mmCIF file of C-alpha atoms in Angstrom:
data_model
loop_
_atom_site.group_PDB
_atom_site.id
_atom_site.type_symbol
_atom_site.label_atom_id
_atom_site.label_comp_id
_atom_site.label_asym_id
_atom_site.label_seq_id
_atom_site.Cartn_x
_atom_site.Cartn_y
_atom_site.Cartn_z
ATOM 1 C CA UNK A 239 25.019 8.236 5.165
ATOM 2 C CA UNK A 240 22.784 10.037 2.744
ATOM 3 C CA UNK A 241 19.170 10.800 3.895
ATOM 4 C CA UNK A 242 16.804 10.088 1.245
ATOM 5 C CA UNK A 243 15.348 13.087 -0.999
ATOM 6 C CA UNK A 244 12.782 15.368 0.704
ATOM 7 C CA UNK A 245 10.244 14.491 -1.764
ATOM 8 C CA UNK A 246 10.726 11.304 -1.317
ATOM 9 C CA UNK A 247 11.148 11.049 2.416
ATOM 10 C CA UNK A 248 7.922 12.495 2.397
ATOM 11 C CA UNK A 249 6.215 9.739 0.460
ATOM 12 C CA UNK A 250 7.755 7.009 2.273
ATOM 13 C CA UNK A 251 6.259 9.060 5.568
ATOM 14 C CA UNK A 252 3.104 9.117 4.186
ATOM 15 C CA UNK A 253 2.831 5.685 2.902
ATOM 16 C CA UNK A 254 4.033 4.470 6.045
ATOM 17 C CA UNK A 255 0.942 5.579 7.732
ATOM 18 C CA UNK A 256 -1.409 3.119 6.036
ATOM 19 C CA UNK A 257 -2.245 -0.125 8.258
ATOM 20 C CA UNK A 258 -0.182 -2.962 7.544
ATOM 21 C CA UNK A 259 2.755 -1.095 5.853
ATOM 22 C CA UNK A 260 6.140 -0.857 7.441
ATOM 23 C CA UNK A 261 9.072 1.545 6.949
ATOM 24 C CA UNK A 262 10.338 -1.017 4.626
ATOM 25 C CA UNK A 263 7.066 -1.639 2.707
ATOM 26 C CA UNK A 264 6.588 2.118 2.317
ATOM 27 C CA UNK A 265 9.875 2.629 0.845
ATOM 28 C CA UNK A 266 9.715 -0.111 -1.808
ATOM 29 C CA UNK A 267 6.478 0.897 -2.891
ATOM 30 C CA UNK A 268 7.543 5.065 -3.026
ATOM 31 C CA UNK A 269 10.702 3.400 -5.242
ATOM 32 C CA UNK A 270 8.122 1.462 -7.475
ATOM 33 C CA UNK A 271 5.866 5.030 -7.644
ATOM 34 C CA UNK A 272 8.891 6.781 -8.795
ATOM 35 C CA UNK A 273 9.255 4.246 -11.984
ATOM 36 C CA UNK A 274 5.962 4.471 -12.596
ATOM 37 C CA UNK A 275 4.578 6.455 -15.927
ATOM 38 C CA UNK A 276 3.319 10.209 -14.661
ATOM 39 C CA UNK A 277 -0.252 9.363 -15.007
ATOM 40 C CA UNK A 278 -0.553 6.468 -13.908
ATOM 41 C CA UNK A 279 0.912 8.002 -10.685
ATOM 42 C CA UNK A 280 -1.540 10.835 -10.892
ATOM 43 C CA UNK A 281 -4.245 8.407 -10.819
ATOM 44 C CA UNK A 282 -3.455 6.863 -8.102
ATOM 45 C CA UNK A 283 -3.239 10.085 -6.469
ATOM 46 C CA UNK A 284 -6.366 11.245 -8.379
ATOM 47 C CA UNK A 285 -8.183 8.494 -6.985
ATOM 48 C CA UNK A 286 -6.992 8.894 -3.009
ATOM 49 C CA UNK A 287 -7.798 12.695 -3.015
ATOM 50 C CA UNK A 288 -11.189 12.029 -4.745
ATOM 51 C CA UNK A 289 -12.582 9.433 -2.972
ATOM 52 C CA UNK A 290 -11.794 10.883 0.412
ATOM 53 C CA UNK A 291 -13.356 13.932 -1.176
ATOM 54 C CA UNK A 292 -16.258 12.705 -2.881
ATOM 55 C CA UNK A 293 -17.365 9.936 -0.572
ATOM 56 C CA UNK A 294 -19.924 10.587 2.429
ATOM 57 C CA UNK A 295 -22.021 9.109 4.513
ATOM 58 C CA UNK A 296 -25.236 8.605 4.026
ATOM 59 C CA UNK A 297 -27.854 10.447 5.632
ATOM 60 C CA UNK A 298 -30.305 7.602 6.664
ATOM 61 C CA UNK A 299 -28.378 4.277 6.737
ATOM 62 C CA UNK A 300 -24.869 6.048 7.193
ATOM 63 C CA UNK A 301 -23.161 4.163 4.877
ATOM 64 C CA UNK A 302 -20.817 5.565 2.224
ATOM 65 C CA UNK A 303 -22.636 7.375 -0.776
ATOM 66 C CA UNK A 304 -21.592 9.769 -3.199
ATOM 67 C CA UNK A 305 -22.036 13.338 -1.907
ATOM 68 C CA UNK A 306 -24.753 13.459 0.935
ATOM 69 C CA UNK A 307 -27.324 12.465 -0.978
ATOM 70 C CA UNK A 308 -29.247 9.197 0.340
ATOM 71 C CA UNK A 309 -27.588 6.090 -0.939
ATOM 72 C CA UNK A 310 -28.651 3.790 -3.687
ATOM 73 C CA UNK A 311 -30.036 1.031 -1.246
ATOM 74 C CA UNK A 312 -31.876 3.582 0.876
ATOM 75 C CA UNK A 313 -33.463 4.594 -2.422
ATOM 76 C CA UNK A 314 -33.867 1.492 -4.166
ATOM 77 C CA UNK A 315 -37.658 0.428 -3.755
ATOM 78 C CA UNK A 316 -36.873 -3.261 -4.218
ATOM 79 C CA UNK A 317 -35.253 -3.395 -0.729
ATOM 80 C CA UNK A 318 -37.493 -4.454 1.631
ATOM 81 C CA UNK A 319 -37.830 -1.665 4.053
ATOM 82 C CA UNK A 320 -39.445 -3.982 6.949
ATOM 83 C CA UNK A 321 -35.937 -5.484 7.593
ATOM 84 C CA UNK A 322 -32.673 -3.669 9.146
ATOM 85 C CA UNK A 323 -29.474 -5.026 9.350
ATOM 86 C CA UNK A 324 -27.330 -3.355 11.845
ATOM 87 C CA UNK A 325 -23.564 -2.859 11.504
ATOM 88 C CA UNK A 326 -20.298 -1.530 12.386
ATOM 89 C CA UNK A 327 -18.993 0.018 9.193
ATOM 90 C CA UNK A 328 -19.637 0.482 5.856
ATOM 91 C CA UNK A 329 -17.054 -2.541 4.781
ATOM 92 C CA UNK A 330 -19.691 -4.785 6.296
ATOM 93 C CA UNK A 331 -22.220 -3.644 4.297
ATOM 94 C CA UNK A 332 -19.936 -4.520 1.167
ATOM 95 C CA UNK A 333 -19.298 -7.646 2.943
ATOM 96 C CA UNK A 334 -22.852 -8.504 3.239
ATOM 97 C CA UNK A 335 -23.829 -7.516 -0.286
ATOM 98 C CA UNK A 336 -21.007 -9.832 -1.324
ATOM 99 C CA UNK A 337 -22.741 -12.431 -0.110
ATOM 100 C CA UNK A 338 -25.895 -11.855 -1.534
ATOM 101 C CA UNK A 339 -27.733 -13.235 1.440
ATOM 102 C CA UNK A 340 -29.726 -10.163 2.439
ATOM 103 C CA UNK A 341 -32.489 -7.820 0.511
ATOM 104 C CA UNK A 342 -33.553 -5.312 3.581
ATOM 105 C CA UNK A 343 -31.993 -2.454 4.097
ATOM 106 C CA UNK A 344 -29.109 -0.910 6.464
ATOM 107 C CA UNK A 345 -28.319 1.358 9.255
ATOM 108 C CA UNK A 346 -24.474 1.779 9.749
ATOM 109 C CA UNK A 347 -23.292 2.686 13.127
ATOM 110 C CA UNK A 348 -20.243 3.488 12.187
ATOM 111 C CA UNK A 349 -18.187 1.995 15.450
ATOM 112 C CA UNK A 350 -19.234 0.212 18.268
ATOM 113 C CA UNK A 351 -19.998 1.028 22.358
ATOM 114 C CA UNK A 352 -16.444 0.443 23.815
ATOM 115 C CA UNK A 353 -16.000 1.635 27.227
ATOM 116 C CA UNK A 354 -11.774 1.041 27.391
ATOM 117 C CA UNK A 355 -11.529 3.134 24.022
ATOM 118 C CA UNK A 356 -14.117 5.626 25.676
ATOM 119 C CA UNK A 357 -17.123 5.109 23.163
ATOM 120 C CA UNK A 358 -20.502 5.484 24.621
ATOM 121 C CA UNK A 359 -23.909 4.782 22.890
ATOM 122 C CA UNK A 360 -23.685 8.925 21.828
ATOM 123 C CA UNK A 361 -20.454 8.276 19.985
ATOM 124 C CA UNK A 362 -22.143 6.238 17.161
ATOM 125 C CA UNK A 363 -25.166 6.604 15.084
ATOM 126 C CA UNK A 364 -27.896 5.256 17.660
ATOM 127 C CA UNK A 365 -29.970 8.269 17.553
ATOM 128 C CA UNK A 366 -30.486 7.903 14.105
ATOM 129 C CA UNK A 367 -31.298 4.921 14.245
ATOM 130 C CA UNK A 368 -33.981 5.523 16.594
ATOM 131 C CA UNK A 369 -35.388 8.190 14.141
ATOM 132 C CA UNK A 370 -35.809 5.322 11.427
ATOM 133 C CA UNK A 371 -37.850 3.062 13.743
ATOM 134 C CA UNK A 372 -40.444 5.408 14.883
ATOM 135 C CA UNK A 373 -42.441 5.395 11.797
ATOM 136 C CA UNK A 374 -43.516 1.647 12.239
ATOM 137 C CA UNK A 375 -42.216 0.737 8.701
ATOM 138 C CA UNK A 376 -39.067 -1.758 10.489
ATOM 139 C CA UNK A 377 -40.518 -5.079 11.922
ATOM 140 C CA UNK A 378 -37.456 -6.821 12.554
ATOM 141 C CA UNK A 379 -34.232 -5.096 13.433
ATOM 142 C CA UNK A 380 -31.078 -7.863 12.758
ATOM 143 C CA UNK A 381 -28.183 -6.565 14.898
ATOM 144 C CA UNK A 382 -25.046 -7.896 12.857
ATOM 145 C CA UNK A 383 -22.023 -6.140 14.744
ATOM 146 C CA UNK A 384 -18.808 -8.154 15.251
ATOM 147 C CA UNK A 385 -19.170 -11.196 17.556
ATOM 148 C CA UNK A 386 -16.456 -9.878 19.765
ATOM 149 C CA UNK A 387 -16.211 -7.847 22.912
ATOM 150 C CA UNK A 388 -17.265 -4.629 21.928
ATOM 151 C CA UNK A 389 -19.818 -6.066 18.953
ATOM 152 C CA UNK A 390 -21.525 -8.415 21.290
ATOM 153 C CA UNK A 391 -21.886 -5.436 23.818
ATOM 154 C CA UNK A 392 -23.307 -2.905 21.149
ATOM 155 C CA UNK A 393 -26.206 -5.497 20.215
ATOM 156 C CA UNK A 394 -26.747 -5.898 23.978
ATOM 157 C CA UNK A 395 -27.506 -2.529 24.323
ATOM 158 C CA UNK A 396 -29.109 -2.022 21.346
ATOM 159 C CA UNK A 397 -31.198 -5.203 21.741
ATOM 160 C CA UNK A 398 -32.271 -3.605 25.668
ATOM 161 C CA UNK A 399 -33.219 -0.556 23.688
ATOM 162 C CA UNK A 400 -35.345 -1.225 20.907
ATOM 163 C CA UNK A 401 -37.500 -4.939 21.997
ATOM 164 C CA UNK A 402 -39.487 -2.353 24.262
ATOM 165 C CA UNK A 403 -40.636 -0.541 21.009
ATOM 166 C CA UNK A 404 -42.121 -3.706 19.789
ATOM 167 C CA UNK A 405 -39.803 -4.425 17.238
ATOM 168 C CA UNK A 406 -38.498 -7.774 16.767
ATOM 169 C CA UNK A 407 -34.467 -7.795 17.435
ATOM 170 C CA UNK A 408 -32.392 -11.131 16.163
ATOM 171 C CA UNK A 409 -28.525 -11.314 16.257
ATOM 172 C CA UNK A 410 -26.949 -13.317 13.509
ATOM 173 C CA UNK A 411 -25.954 -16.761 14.609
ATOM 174 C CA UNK A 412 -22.256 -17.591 15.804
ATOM 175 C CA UNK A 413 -21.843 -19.334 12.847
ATOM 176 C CA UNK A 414 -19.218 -16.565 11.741
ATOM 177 C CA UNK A 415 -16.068 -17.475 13.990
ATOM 178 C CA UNK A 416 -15.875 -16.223 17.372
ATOM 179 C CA UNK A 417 -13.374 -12.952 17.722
ATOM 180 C CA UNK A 418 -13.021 -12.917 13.269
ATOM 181 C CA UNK A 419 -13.530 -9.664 11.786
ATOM 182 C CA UNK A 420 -16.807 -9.854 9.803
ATOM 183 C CA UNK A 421 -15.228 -8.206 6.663
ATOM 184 C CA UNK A 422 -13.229 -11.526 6.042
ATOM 185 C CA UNK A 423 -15.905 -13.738 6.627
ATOM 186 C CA UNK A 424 -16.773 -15.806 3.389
ATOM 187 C CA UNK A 425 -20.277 -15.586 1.839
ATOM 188 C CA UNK A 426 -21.279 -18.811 3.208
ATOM 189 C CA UNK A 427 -20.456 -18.076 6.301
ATOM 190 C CA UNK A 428 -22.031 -14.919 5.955
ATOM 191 C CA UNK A 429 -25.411 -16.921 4.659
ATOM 192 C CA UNK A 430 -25.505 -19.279 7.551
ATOM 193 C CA UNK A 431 -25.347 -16.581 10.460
ATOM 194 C CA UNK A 432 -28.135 -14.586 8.694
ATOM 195 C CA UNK A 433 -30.599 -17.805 8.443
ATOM 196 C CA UNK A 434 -29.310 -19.092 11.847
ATOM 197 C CA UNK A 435 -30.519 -15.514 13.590
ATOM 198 C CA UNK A 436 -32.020 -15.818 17.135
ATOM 199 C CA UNK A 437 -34.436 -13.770 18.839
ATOM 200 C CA UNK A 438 -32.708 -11.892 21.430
ATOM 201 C CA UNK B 33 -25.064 -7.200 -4.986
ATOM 202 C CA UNK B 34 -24.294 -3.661 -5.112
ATOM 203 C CA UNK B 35 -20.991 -2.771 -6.248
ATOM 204 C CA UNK B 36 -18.558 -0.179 -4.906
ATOM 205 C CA UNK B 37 -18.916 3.185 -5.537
ATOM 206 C CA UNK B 38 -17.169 4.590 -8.424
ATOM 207 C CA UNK B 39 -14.921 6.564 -6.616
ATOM 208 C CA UNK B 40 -14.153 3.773 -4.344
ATOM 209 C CA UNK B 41 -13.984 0.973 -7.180
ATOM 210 C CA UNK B 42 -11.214 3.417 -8.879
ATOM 211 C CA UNK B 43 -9.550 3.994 -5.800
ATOM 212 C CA UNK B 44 -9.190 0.332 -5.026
ATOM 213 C CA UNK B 45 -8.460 -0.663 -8.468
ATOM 214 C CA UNK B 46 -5.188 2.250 -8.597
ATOM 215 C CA UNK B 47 -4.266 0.652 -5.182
ATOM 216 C CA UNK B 48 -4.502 -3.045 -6.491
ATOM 217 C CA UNK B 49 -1.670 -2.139 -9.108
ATOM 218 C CA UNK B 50 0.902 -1.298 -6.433
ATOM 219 C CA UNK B 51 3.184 -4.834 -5.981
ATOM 220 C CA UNK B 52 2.561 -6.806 -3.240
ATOM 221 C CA UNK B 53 -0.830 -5.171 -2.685
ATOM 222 C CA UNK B 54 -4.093 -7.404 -4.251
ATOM 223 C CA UNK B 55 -7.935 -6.692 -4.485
ATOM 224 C CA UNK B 56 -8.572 -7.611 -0.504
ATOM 225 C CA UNK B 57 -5.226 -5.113 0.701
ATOM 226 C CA UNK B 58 -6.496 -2.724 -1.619
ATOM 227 C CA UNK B 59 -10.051 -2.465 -0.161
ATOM 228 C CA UNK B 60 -8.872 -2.427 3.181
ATOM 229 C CA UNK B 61 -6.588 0.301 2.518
ATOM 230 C CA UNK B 62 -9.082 2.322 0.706
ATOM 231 C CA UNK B 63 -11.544 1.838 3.502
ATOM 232 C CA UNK B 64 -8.603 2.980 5.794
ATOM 233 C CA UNK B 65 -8.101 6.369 3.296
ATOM 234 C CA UNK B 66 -11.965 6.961 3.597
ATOM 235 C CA UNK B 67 -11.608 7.149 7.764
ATOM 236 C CA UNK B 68 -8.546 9.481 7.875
ATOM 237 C CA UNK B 69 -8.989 13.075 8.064
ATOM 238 C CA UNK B 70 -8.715 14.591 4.959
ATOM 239 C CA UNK B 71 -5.713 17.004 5.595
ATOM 240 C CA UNK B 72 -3.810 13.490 6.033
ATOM 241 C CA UNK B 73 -5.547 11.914 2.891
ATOM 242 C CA UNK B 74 -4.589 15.338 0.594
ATOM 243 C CA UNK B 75 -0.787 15.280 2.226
ATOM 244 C CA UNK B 76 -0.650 11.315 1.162
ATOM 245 C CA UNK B 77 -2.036 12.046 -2.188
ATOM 246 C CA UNK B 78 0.268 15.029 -2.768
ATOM 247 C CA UNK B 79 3.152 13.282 -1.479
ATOM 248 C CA UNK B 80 2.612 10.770 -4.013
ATOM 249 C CA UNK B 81 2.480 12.978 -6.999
ATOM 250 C CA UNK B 82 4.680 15.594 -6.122
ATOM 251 C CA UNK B 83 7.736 13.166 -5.706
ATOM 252 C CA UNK B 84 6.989 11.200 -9.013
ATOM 253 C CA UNK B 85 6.788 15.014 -10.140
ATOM 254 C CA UNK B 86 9.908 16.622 -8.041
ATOM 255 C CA UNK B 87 12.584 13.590 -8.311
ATOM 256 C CA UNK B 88 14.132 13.190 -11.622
ATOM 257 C CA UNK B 89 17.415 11.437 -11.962
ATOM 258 C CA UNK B 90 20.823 12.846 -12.301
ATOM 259 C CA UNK B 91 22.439 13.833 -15.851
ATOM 260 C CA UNK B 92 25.665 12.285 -14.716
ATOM 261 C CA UNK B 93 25.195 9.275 -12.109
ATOM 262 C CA UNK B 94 21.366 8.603 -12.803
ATOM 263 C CA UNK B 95 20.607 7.937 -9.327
ATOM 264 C CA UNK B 96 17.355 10.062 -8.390
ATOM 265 C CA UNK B 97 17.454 13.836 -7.759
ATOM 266 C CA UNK B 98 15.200 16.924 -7.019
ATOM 267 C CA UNK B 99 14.883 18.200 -10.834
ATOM 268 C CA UNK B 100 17.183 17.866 -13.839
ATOM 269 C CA UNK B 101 19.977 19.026 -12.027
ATOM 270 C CA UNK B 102 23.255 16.911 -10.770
ATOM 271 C CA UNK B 103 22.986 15.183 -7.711
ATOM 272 C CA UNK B 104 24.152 16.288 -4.473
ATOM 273 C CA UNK B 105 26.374 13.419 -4.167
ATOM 274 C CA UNK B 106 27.701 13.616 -7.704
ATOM 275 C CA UNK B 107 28.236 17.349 -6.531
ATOM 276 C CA UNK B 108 30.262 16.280 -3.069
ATOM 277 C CA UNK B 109 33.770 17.191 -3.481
ATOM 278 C CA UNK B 110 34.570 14.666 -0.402
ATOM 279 C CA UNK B 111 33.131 11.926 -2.166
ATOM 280 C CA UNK B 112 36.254 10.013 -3.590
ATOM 281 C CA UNK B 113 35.996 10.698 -8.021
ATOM 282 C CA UNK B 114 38.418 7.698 -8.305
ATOM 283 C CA UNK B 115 35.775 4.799 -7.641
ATOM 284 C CA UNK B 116 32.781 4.401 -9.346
ATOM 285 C CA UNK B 117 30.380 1.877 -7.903
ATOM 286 C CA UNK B 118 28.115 0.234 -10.871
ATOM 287 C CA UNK B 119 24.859 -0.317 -9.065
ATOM 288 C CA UNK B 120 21.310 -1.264 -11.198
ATOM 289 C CA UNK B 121 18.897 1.043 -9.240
ATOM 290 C CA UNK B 122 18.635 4.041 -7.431
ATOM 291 C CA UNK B 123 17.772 1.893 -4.284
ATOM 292 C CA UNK B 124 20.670 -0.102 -4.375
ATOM 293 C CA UNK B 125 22.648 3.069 -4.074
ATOM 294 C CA UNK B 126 20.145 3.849 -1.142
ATOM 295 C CA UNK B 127 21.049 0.373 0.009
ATOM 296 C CA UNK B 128 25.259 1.061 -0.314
ATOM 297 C CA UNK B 129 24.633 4.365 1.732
ATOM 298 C CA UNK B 130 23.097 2.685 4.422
ATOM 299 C CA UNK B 131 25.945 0.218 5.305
ATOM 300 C CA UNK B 132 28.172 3.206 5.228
ATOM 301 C CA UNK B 133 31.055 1.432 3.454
ATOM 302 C CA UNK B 134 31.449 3.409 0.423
ATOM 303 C CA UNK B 135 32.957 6.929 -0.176
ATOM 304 C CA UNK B 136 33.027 6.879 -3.949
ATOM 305 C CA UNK B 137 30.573 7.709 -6.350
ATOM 306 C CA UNK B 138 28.264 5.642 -8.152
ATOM 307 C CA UNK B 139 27.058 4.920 -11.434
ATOM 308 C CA UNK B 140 22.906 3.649 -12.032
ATOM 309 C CA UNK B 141 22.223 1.648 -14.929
ATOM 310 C CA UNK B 142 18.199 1.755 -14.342
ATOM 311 C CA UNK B 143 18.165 -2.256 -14.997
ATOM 312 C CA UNK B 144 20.128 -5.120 -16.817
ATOM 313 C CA UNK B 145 20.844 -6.608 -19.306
ATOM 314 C CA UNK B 146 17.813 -9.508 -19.924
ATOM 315 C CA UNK B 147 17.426 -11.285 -23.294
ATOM 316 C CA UNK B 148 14.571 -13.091 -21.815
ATOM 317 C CA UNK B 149 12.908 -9.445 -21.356
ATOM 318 C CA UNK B 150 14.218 -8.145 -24.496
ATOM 319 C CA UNK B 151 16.694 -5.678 -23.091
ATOM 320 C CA UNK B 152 19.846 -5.012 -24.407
ATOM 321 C CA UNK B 153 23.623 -3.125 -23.709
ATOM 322 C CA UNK B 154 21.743 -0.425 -25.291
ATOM 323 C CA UNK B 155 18.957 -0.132 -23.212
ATOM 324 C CA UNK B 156 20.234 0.720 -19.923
ATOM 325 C CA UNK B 157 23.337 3.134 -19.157
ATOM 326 C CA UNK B 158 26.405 1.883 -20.083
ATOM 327 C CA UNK B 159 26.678 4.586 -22.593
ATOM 328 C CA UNK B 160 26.849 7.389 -19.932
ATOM 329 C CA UNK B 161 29.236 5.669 -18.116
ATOM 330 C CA UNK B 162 31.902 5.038 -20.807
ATOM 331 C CA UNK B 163 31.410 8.844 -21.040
ATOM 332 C CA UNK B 164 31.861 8.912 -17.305
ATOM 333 C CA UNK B 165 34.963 7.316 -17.603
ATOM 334 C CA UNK B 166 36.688 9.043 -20.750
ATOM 335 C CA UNK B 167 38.717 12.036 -18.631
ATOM 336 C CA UNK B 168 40.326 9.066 -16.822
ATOM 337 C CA UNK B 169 39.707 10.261 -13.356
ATOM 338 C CA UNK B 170 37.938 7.048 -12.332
ATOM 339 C CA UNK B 171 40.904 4.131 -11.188
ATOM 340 C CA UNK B 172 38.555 1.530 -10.260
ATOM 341 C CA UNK B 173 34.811 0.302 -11.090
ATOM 342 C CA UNK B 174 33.341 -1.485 -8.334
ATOM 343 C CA UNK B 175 30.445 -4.091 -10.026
ATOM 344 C CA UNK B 176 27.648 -4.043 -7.425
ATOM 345 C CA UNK B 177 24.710 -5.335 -10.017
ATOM 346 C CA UNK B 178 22.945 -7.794 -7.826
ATOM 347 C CA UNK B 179 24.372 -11.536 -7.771
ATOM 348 C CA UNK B 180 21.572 -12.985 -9.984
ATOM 349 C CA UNK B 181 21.471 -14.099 -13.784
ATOM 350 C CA UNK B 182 20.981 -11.027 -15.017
ATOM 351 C CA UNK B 183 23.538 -9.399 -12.393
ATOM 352 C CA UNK B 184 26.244 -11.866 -13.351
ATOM 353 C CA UNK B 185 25.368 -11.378 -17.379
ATOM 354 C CA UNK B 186 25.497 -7.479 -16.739
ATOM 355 C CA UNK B 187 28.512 -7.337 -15.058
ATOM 356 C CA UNK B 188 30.457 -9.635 -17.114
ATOM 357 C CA UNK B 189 29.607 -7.310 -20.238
ATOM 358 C CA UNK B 190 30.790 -4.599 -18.251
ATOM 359 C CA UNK B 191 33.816 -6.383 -17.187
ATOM 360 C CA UNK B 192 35.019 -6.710 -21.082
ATOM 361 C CA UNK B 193 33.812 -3.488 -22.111
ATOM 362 C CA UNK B 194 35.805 -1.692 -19.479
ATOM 363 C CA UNK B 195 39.043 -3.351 -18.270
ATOM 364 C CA UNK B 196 40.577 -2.388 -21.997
ATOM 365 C CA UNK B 197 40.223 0.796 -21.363
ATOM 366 C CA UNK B 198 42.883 0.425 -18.650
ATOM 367 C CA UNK B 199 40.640 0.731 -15.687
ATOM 368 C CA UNK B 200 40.738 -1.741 -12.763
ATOM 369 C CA UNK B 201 37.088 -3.664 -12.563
ATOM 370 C CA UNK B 202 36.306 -5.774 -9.398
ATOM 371 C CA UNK B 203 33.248 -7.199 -8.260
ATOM 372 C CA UNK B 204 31.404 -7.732 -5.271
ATOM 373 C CA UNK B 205 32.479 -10.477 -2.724
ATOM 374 C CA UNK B 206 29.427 -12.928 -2.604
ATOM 375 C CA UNK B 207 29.742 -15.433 0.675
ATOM 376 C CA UNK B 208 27.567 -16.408 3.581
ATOM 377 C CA UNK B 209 25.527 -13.221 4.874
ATOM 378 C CA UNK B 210 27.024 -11.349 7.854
ATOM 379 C CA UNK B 211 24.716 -13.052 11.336
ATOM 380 C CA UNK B 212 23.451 -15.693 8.969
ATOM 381 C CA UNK B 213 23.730 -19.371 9.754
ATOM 382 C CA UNK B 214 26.188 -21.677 7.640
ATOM 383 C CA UNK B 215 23.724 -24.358 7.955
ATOM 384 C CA UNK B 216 20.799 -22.640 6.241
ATOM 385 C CA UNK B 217 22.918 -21.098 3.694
ATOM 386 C CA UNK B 218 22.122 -22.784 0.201
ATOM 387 C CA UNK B 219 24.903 -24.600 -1.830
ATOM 388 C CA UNK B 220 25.687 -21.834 -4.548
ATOM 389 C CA UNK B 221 26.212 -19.378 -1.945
ATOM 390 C CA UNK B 222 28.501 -21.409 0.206
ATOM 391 C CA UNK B 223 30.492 -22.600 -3.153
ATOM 392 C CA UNK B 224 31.189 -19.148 -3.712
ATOM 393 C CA UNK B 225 31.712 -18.380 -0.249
ATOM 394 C CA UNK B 226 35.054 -21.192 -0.888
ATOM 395 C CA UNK B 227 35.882 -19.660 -3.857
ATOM 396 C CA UNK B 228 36.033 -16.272 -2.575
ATOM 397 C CA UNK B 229 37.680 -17.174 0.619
ATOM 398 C CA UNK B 230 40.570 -14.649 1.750
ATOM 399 C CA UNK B 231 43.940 -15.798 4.003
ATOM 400 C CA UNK B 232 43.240 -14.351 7.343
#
């Protein structure tokens, strides 16, 4: 009963890690590596080590940018500045630019309030978003976290927070599915919950 | 409609050439690589050069090894030198190991013989093994190429290449699957399932 080769053990260890892939998974893709010409191998590895490396977060909106240098959006003057659109994670910003549906600009919590997984409002990037609203440019703050437990929750709070600043607060309409994972919502979808948005 | 970030877009585009894995796995698993801390990320991207780097295959068997040097099998002196077992890839040897039924040695051709893909006698290695079996120390080689087309077509080459030389060639049993239901098992399989069927 051979054990597979170190180096290889290794890979299928580390490829196993990565959501959604299995022992067996990892092993048929470490066998496909192995066949694989040496650089294109070393750009895949190239690219894991360098975008882990070269990838921050952005110090105003929080979402990914190149160094730690404000992000393109946060710079671009064509986005209008009186509109924030509040998410979980960077992939919903992505999402939301797929869809083309939205020209303000972005604060990025990165996570929600969860009280079973321990997260309190200090855990994710509240403060700064506080910092962003003080100087009276944001009239309407659009709170587009999940609409599940722990998204619905975060806008509460956030909602309960900000409305006594004066600010108008929506919350995009239900019209992405109850419990879905905004990230696989389509782009209509996406449009209709951003027009549908309620004052909260 | 911002795009990704370079480093991202080249990090999702290496991980959208890995099978089984298009554009939407391959932006959820970069996302997931951007989250992890980056000791993990480094040990996933080293893991994944190192062994296309560190595993070479063996000078006499061609299954994979650490270097240029024989394998550690091929090096076993308890491994029985009398039966070769012709497999196509280094996983199928992987595969044999696992069940724990073989004490031979093996033989990798690194693919088949395909005239719909072009590849010949010539392009996988049959060559090393007819030099494998010159000192006459192998008795029997086991065909374990896969029971496909090309399997069949690759074997059957082998089959009259090799039994001149003296040597005793058998083939893999193919029949129902050990725990699998008769029912659900489709006709080619159960006709040679008959054809193969032993007095008990």
């Amino acid at each position: 009963m051979a054990a597979y080769l170190e180096p290889l053990a290794r890979l299928i260890n580390a490829l196993s890690k990565l959501p959604g892939i299995g022992q067996r998974s990892a092993a048929r893709l470490a066998y496909h590596i192995l066949q694989q010409p040496e650089p294109e191998v070393r750009e895949l590895a190239e690219a894991i080590y360098k975008a882990r490396r070269d990838i921050g977060t952005c110090p105003i909106c929080g979402d990914y940018t190149v160094g730690d240098q404000p992000c393109g959006m946060c710079q671009d003057p064509r986005r209008d500045g009186s509109v924030l659109c509040v998410v979980r994670d960077p992939r919903d910003v992505a999402a939301m630019e797929r869809s083309g549906a939205f020209r303000g600009r972005y604060h990025v919590l990165h996570g929600t309030i969860s009280p079973s997984e321990n997260r309190g409002p200090g855990d994710i990037r509240i403060k700064e978003l506080l910092v962003r609203l003080r100087d009276g440019e944001v009239k309407e703050l659009i709170l587009a976290t999940n609409p599940d437990l722990e998204g619905e929750a975060t806008a509460m709070y956030l909602a309960r927070l900000v409305k006594p600043l004066g600010i108008k607060v929506t919350r995009i309409a239900q019209g992405v599915q109850a419990g879905a994972d905004l990230e696989y919502a389509d782009d209509v979808t996406l449009s209709r919950a951003l027009e549908g948005r309620r004052d909260m």
